[in-house]
Tab-separated table of C-alpha atoms in Angstrom:
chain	number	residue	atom	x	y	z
A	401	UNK	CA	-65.605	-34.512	-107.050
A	402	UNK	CA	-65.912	-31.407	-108.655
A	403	UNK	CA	-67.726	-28.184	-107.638
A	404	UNK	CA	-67.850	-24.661	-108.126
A	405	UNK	CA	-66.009	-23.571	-105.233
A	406	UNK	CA	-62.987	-21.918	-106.124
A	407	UNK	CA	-59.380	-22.551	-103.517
A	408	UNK	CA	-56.985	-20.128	-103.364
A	409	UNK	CA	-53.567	-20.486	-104.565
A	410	UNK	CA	-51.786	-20.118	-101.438
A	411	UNK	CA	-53.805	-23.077	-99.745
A	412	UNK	CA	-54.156	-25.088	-103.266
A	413	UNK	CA	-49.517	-24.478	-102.936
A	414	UNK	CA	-49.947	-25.706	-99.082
A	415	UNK	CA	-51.828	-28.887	-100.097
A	416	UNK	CA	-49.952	-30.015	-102.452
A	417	UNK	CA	-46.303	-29.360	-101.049
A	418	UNK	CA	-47.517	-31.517	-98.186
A	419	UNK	CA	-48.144	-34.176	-100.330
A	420	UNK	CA	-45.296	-33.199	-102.284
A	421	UNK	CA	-43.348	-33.511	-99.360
A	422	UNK	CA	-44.569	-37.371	-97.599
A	423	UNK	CA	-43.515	-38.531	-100.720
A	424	UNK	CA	-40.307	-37.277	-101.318
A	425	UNK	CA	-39.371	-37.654	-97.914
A	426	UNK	CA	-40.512	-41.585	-97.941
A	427	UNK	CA	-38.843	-41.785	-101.404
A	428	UNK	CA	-35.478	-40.903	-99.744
A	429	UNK	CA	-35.719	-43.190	-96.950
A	430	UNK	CA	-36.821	-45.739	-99.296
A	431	UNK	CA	-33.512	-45.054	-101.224
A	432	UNK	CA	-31.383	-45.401	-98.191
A	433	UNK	CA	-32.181	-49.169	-98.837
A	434	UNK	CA	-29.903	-49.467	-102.082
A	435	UNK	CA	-27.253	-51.676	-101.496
A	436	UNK	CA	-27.989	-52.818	-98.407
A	437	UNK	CA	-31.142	-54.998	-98.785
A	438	UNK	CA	-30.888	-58.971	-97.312
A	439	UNK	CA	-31.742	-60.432	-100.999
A	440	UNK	CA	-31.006	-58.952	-104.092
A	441	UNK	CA	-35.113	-58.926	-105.360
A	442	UNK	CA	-35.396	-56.118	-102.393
A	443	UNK	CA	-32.553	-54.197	-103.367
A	444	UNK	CA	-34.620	-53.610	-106.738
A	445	UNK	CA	-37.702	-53.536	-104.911
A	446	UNK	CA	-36.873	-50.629	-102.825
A	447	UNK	CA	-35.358	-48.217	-105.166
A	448	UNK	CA	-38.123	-48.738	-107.439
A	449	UNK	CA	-40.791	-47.955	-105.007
A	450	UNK	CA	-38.764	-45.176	-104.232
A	451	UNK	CA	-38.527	-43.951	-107.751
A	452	UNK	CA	-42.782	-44.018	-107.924
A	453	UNK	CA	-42.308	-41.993	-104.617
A	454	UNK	CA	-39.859	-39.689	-105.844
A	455	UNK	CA	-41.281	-39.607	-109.543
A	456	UNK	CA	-44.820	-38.331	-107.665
A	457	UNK	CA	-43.082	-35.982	-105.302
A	458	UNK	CA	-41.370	-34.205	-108.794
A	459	UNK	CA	-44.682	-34.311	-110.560
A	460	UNK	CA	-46.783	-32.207	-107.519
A	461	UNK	CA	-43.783	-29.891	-107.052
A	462	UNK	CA	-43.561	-28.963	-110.555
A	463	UNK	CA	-47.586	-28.491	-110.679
A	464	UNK	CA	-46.946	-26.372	-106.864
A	465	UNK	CA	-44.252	-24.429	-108.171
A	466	UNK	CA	-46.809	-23.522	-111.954
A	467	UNK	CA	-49.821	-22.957	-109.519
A	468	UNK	CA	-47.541	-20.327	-107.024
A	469	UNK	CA	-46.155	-18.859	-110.248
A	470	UNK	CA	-43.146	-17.595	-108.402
A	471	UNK	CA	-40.803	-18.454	-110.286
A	472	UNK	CA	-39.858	-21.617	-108.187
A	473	UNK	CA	-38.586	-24.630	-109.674
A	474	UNK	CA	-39.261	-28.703	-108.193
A	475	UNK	CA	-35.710	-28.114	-107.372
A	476	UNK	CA	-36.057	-25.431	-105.043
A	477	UNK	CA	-38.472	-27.236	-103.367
A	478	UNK	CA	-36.482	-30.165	-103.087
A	479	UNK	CA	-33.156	-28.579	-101.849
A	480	UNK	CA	-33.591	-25.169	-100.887
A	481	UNK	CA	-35.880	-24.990	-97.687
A	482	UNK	CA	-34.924	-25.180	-94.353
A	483	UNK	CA	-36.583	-28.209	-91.893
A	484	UNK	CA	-39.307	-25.922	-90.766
A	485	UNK	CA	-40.750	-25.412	-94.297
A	486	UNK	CA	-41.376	-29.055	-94.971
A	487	UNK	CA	-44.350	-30.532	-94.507
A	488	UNK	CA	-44.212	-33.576	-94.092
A	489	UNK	CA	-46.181	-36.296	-91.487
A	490	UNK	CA	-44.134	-37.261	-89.394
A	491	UNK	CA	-44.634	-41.213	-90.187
A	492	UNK	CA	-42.824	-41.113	-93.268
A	493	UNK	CA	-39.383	-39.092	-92.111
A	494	UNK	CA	-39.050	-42.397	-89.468
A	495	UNK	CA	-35.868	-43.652	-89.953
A	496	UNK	CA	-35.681	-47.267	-91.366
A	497	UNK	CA	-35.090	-49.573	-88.383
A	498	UNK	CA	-35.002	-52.761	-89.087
A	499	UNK	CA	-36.758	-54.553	-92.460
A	500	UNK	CA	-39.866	-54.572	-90.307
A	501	UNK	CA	-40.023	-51.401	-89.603
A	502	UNK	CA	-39.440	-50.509	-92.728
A	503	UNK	CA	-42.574	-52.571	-94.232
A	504	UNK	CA	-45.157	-51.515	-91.903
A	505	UNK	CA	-43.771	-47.784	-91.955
A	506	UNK	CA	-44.697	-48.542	-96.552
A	507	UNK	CA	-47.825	-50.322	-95.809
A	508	UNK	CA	-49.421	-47.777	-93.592
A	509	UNK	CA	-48.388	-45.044	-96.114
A	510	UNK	CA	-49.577	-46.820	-99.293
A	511	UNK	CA	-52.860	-47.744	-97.237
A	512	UNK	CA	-53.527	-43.986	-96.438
A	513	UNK	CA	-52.448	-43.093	-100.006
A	514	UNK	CA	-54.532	-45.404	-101.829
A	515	UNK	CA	-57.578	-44.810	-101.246
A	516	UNK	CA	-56.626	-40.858	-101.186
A	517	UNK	CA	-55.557	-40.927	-104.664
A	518	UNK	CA	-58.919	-43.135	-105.611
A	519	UNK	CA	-60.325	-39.907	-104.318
A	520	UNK	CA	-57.859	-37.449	-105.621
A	521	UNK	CA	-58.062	-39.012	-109.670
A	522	UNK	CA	-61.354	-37.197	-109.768
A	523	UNK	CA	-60.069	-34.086	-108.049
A	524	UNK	CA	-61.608	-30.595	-110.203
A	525	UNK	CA	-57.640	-29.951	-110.881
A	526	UNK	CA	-56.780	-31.619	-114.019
A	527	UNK	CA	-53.652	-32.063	-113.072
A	528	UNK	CA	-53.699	-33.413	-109.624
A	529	UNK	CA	-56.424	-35.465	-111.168
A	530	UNK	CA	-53.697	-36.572	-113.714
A	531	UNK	CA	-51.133	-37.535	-111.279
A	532	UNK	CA	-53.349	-39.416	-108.966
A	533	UNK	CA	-54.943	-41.303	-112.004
A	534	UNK	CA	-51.145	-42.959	-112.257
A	535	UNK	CA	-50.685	-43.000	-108.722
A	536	UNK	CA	-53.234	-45.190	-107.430
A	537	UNK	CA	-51.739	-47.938	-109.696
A	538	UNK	CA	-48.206	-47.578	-108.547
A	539	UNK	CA	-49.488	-47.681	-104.940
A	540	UNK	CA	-51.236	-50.889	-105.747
A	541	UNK	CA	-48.712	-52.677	-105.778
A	542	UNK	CA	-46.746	-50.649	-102.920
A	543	UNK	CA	-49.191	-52.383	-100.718
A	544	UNK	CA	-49.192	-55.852	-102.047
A	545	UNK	CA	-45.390	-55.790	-101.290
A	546	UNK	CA	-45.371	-54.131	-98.347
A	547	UNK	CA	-48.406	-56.684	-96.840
A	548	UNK	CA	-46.917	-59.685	-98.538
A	549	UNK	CA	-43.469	-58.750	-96.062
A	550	UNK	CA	-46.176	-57.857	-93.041
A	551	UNK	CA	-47.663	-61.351	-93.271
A	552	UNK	CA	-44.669	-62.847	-94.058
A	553	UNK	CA	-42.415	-61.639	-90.558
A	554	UNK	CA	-45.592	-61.441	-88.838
A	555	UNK	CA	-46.225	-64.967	-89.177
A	556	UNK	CA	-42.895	-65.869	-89.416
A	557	UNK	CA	-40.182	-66.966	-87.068
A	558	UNK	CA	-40.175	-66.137	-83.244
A	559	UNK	CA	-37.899	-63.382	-84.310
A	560	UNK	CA	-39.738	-61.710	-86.862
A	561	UNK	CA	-42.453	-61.790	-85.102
A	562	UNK	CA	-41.024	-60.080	-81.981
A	563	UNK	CA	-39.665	-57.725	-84.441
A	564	UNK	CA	-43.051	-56.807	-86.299
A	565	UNK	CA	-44.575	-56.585	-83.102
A	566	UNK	CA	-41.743	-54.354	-82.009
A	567	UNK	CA	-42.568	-52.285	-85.220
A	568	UNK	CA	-46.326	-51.958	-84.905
A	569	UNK	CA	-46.063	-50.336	-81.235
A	570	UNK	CA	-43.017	-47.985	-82.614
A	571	UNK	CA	-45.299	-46.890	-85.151
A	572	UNK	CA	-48.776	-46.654	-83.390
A	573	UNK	CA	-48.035	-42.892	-82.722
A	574	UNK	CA	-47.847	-41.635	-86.041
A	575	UNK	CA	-50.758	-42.936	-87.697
A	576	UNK	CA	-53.328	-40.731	-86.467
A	577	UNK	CA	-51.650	-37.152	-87.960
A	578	UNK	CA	-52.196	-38.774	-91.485
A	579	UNK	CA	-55.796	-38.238	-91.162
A	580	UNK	CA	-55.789	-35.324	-89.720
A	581	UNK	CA	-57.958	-32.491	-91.146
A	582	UNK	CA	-57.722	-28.834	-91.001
A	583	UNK	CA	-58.437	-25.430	-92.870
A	584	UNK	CA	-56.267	-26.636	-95.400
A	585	UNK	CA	-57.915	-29.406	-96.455
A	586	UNK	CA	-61.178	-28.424	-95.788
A	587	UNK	CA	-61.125	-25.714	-98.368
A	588	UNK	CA	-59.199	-28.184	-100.631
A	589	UNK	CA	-62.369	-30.982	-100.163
A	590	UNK	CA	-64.827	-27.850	-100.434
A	591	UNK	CA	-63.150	-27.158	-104.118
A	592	UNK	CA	-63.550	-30.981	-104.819
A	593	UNK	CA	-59.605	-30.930	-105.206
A	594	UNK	CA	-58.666	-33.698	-102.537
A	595	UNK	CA	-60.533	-35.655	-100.082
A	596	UNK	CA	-60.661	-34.471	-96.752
A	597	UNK	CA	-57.837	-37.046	-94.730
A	598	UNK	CA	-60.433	-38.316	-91.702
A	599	UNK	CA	-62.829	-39.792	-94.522
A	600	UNK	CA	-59.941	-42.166	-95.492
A	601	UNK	CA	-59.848	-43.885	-92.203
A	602	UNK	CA	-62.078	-46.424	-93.053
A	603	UNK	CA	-60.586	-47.655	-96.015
A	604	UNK	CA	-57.046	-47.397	-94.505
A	605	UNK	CA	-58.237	-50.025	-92.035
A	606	UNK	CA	-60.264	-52.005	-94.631
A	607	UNK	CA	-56.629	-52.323	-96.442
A	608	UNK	CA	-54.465	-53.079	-93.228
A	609	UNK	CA	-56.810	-54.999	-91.139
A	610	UNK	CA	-57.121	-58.524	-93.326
A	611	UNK	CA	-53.014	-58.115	-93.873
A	612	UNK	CA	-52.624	-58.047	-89.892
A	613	UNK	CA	-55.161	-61.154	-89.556
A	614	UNK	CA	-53.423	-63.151	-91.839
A	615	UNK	CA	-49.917	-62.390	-89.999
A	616	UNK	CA	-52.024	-63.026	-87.013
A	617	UNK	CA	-51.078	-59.384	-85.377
A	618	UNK	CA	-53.146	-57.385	-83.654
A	619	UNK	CA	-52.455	-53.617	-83.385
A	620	UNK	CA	-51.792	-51.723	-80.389
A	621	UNK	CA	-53.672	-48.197	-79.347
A	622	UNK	CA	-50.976	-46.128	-78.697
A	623	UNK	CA	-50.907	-44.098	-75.368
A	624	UNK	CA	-50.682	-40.996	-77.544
A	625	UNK	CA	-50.309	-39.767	-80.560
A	626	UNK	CA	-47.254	-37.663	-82.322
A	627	UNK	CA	-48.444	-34.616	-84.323
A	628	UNK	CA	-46.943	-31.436	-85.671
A	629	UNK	CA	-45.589	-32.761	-89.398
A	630	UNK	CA	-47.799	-30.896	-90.875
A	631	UNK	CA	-46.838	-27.353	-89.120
A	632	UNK	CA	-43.165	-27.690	-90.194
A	633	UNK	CA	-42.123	-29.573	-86.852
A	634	UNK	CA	-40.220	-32.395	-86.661
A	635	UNK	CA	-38.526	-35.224	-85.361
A	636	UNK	CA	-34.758	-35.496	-84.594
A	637	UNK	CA	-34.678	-37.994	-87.626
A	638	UNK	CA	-35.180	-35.065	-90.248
A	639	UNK	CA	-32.577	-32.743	-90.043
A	640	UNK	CA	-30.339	-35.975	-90.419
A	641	UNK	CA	-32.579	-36.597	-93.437
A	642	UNK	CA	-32.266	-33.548	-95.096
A	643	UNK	CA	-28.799	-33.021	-94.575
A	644	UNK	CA	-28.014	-35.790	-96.858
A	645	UNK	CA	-30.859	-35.060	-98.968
A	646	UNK	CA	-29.413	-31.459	-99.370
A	647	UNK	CA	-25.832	-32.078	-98.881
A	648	UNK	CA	-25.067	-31.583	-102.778
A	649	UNK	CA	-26.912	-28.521	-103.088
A	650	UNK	CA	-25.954	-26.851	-100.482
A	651	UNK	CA	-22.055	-27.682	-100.828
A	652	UNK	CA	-22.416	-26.709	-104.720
A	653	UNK	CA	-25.071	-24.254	-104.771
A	654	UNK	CA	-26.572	-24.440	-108.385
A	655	UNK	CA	-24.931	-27.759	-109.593
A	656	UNK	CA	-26.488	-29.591	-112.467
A	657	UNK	CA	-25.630	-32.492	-114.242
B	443	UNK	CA	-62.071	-34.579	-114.804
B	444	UNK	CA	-60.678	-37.510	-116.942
B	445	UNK	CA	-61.309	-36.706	-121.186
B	446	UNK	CA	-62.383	-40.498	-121.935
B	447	UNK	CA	-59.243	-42.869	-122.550
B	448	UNK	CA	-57.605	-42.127	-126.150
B	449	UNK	CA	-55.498	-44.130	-128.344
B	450	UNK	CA	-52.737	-42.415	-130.628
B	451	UNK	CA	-54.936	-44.001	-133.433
B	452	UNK	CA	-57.720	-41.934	-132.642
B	453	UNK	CA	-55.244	-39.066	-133.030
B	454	UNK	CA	-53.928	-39.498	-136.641
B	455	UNK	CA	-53.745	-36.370	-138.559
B	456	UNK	CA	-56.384	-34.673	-141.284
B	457	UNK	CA	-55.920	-34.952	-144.919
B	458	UNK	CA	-54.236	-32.045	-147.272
B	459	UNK	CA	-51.148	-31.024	-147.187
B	460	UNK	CA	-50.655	-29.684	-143.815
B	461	UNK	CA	-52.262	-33.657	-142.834
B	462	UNK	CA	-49.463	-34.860	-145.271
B	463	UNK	CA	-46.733	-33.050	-143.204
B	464	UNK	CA	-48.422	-33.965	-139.970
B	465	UNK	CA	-48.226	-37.430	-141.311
B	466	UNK	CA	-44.579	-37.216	-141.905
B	467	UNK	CA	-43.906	-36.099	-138.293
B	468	UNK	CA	-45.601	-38.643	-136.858
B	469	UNK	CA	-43.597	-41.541	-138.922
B	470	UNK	CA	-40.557	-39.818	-137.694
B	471	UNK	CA	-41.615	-39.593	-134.095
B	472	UNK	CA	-42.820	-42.825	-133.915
B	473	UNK	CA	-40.526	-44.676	-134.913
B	474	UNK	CA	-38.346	-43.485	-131.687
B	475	UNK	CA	-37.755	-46.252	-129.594
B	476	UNK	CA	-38.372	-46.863	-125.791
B	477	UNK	CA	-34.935	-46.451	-124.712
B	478	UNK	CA	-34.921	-48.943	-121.785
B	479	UNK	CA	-37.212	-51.372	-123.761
B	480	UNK	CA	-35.496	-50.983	-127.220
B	481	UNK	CA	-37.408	-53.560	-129.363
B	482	UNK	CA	-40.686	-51.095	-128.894
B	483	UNK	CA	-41.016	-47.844	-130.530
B	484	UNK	CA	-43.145	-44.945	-128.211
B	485	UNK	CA	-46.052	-45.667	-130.729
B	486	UNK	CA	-46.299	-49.014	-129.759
B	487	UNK	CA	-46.443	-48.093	-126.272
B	488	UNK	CA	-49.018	-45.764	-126.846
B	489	UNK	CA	-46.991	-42.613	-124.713
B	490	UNK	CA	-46.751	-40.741	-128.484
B	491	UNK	CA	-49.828	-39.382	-127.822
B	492	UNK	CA	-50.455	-36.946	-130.611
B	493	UNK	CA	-48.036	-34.864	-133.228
B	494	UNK	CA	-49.763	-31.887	-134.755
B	495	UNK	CA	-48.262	-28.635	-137.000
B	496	UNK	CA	-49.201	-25.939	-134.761
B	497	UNK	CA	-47.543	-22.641	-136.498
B	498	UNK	CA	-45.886	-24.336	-138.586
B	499	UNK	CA	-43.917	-26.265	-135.471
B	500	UNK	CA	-44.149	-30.079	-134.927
B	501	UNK	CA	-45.551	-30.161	-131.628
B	502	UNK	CA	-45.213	-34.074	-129.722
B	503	UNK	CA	-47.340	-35.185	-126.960
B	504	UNK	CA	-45.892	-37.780	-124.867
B	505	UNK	CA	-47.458	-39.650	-121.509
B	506	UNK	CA	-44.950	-40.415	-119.071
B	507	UNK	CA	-45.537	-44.397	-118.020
B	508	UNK	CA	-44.342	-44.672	-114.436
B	509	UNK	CA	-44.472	-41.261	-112.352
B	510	UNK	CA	-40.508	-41.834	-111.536
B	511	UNK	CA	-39.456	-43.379	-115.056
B	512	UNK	CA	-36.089	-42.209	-115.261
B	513	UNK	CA	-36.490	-43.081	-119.247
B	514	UNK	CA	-39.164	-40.171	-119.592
B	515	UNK	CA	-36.717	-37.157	-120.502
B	516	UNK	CA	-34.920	-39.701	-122.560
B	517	UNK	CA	-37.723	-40.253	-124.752
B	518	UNK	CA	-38.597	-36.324	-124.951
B	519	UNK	CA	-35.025	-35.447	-126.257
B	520	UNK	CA	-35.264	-37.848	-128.674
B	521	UNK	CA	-38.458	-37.485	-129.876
B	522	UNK	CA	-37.425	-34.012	-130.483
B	523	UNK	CA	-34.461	-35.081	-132.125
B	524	UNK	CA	-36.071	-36.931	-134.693
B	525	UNK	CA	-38.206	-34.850	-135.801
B	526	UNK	CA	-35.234	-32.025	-135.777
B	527	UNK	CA	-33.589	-34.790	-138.058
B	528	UNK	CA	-36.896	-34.847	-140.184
B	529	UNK	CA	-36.682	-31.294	-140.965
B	530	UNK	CA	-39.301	-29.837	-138.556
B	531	UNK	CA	-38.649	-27.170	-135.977
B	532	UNK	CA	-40.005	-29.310	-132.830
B	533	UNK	CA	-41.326	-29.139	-129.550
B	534	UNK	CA	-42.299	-31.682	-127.064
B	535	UNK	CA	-44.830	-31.417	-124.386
B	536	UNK	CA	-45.516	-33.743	-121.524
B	537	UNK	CA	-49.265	-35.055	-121.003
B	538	UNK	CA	-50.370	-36.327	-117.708
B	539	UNK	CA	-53.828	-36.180	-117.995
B	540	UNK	CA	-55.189	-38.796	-118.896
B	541	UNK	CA	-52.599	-41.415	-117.097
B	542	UNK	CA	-50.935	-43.625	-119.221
B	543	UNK	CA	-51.837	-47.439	-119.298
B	544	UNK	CA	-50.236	-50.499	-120.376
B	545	UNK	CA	-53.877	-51.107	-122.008
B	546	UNK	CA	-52.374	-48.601	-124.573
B	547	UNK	CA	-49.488	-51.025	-125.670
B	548	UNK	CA	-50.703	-52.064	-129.516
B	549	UNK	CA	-51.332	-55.582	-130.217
B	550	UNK	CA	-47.871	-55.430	-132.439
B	551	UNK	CA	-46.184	-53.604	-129.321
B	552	UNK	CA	-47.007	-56.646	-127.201
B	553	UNK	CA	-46.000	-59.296	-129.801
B	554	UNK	CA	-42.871	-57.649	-130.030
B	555	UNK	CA	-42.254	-57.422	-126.044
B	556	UNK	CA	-43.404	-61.235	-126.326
B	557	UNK	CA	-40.772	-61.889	-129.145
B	558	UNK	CA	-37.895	-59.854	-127.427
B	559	UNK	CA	-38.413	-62.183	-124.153
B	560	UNK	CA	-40.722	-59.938	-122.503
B	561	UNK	CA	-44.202	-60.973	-121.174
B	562	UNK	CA	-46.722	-58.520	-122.306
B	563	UNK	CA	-49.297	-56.883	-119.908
B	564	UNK	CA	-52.974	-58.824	-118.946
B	565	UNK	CA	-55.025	-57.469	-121.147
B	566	UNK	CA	-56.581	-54.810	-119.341
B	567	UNK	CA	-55.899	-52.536	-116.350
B	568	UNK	CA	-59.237	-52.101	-114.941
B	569	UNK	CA	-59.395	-55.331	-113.120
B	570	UNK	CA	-57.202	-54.416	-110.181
B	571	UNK	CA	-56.328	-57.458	-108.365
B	572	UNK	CA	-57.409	-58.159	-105.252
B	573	UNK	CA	-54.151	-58.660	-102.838
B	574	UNK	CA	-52.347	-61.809	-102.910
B	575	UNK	CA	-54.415	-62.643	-106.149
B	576	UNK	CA	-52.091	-64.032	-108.407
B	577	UNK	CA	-52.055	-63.474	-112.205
B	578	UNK	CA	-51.537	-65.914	-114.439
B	579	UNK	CA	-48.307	-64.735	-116.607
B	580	UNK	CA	-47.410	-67.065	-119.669
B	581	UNK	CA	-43.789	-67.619	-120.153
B	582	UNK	CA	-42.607	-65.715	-123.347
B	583	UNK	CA	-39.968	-68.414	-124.072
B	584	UNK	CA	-42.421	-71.616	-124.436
B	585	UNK	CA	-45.417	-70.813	-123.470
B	586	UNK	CA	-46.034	-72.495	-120.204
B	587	UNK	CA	-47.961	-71.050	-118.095
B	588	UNK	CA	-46.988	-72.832	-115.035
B	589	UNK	CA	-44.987	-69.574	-114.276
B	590	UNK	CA	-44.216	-67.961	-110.790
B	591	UNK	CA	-43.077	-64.572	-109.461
B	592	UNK	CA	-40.023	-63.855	-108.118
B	593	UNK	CA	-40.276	-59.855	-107.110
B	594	UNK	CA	-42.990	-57.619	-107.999
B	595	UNK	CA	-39.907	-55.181	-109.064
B	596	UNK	CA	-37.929	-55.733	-111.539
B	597	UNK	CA	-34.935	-54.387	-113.547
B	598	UNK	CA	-36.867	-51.349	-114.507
B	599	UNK	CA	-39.991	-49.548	-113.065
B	600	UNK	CA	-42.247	-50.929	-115.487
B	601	UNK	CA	-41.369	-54.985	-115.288
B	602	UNK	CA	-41.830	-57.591	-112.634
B	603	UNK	CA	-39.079	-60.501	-112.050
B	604	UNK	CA	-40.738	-63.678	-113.159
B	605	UNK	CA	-39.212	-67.392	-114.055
B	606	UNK	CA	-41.078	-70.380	-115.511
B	607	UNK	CA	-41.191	-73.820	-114.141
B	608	UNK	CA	-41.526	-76.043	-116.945
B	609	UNK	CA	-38.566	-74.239	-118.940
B	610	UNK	CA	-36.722	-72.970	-115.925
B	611	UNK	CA	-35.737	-69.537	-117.827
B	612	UNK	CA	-36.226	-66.568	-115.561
B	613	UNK	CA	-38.064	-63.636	-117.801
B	614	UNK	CA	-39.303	-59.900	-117.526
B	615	UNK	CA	-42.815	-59.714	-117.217
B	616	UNK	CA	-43.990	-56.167	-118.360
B	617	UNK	CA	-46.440	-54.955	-115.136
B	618	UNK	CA	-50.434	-54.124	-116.095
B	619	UNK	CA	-50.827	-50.589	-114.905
């Protein structure tokens, strides 16, 4: 993946705060889970996928905040920006709904990520290339347990079913922003340092489309499709999201432990 | 672009005197062990990546294992600790590139998991399952390998929940990644 085309800092910052940014977002909704999963094996499930998530998020942060050379710590990233400086899609600041919802909201992710950080683990910055080189493993088996739980509602009871079902059409209109592409990261696939998001869509539907034959679903084309994520605008969901995220940072401004 | 994989071996200091003293820091930082794992030292896991003299300061390399391992600064302060406690100024640097793998584990590391009730990694990392493959996991108690799994996530980020059939004892199983 690499080339001789240099990317400037500013968009090189962009790209990876957005990815910085799906996964600690995801992370924390993932983390909402702890203590209240049905069976104890989920209750470490969740946190721990959350910890990859989170664990990821830290690591591109901490390279964002070395490349901006601002002074900026992961922290500040984390805790210290208003709504409209996140970046985020909007698929991954969903809140949790039911377990279904849940599961398909981790599969789709994982099955955009994958094959991303495939990409990305040859990316002409050593350390992105780093990072994705332990990510694609970790999101390996994000998507075996998120499709296991797919295939097992899916083809489940009456009422899993209906509730998968239910989860698929909530869904439908976030999937599309994922693989969106822009200035951003066209310059960033020019430089060889990510892969530009619409050439993932193949894969993404190599990954999902065997897991939704087996739980004999069939996925719905959504009437439209939600955007914006990307431009710092959100959903209702995320100031709720990052008011608990925040809340201890902002109530003791500068508290460590 | 990935350097190709290295193994601390590969690593081990030159000879003379500053190789002696580069020697010594390495004993003492490897002898550090995993502090969520205990009955493994960071050598054995292969994240002590390298320990040179640079200045006259022990510098440490370590390789995080999981992106989120909450263990990671745990194993940097005391890495640094030891060799404070072996009488070299020290410094400890984290290494990301190139990503850690459980194919790094040393053949004693993995007896030792194996001995401390732990199933050690498949052998190798590079053969990514396909989805719902199952592995084939022997049970570290007695053998058997008429084992199943329980939760791909376990009681930390780097071990699956498994249990055996034939001698009903659940058991870690230490994930391939």
């Amino acid at each position: 993946m690499a080339t001789d085309v240099a990317i400037d800092r500013e968009t090189l910052v962009t790209l990876l705060v957005r990815l910085a940014d799906d996964h600690l977002v995801l992370g924390h909704r993932l983390s909402e889970w702890c203590g209240h999963a049905p069976m104890l094996e989920e209750d470490l499930a969740m946190p721990n996928m959350a910890l990859d998530l989170i664990g990821q998020a830290r690591a591109l942060y901490a390279h964002a905040a070395e490349v901006e050379g601002r002074g900026r710590s992961e922290d500040d990233f984390a805790y210290l920006r208003r709504e409209r400086e996140y970046l985020n899609c909007l698929l991954v600041e969903r809140p949790n709904g039911d377990f279904a919802q849940t599961m398909l909201r981790q599969l789709y992710f994982a099955a955009f990520m994958e094959p991303f950080w495939k990409a990305a683990s040859g990316s002409s910055d050593a350390t992105l290339a780093g990072i994705a080189a332990k990510a694609v493993k970790e999101v390996a088996y994000h998507i075996r347990h998120a499709g296991e739980w797919v295939v097992r509602l899916g083809d489940g009871t009456e009422e899993s079913r209906r509730r998968m079902e239910a989860a698929i059409e909530d869904l439908a209109p976030y999937i599309d922003e994922m693989f969106d592409d822009d200035a951003v990261t066209a310059a960033a696939a020019r430089a060889g340092v990510a892969p530009q998001p619409s050439s993932l869509r193949s894969a993404f539907d190599r990954i999902v489309g065997p897991i939704f034959a087996e739980a004999g679903l069939t996925f719905t084309t959504p009437p439209y499709s939600q955007r914006g994520g990307r431009k710092g605008m959100h959903g209702e969901a995320m100031g709720f999201l990052l008011a608990d995220l925040q809340h201890m940072q902002r109530t003791y401004p500068g508290a460590t432990w | 672009m990935h350097r190709p994989s290295s193994t601390c071996r590969d690593l081990l200091p030159a000879s003379g005197e500053k190789g002696e003293r580069q020697h010594r820091a390495w004993a003492a930082a490897a002898a550090v062990p995993d502090p969520e794992v205990p009955c493994v030292t960071v050598a054995d896991l292969g994240i002590l990546r390298s320990v040179e003299i640079i200045d006259g300061i022990a510098v440490a390399r370590v390789t995080p294992t999981y992106s989120g391992c909450p263990a990671v600064l745990a194993i940097e302060l005391a890495v640094e600790a030891a060799l404070r406690d072996a009488g070299f100024e020290a410094r400890v640097e984290r290494v990301v590139s190139p990503a850690w793998t459980t194919d790094w584990i040393t053949p004693e590391g993995r007896d030792k998991l194996r001995d401390y009730g732990i199933a050690p990694p498949e052998k190798t990392s590079s053969s990514i399952r396909s989805l719902f493959g199952e592995i084939e996991v022997a049970c570290p108690r007695c053998g058997s390998s008429d084992t199943e799994r329980l939760s791909e996530f376990g009681s930390t980020a780097c071990k699956a929940h498994w249990r055996c059939l034939a001698c009903r004892e659940p058991f870690d199983y230490f994930k391939c990644i």
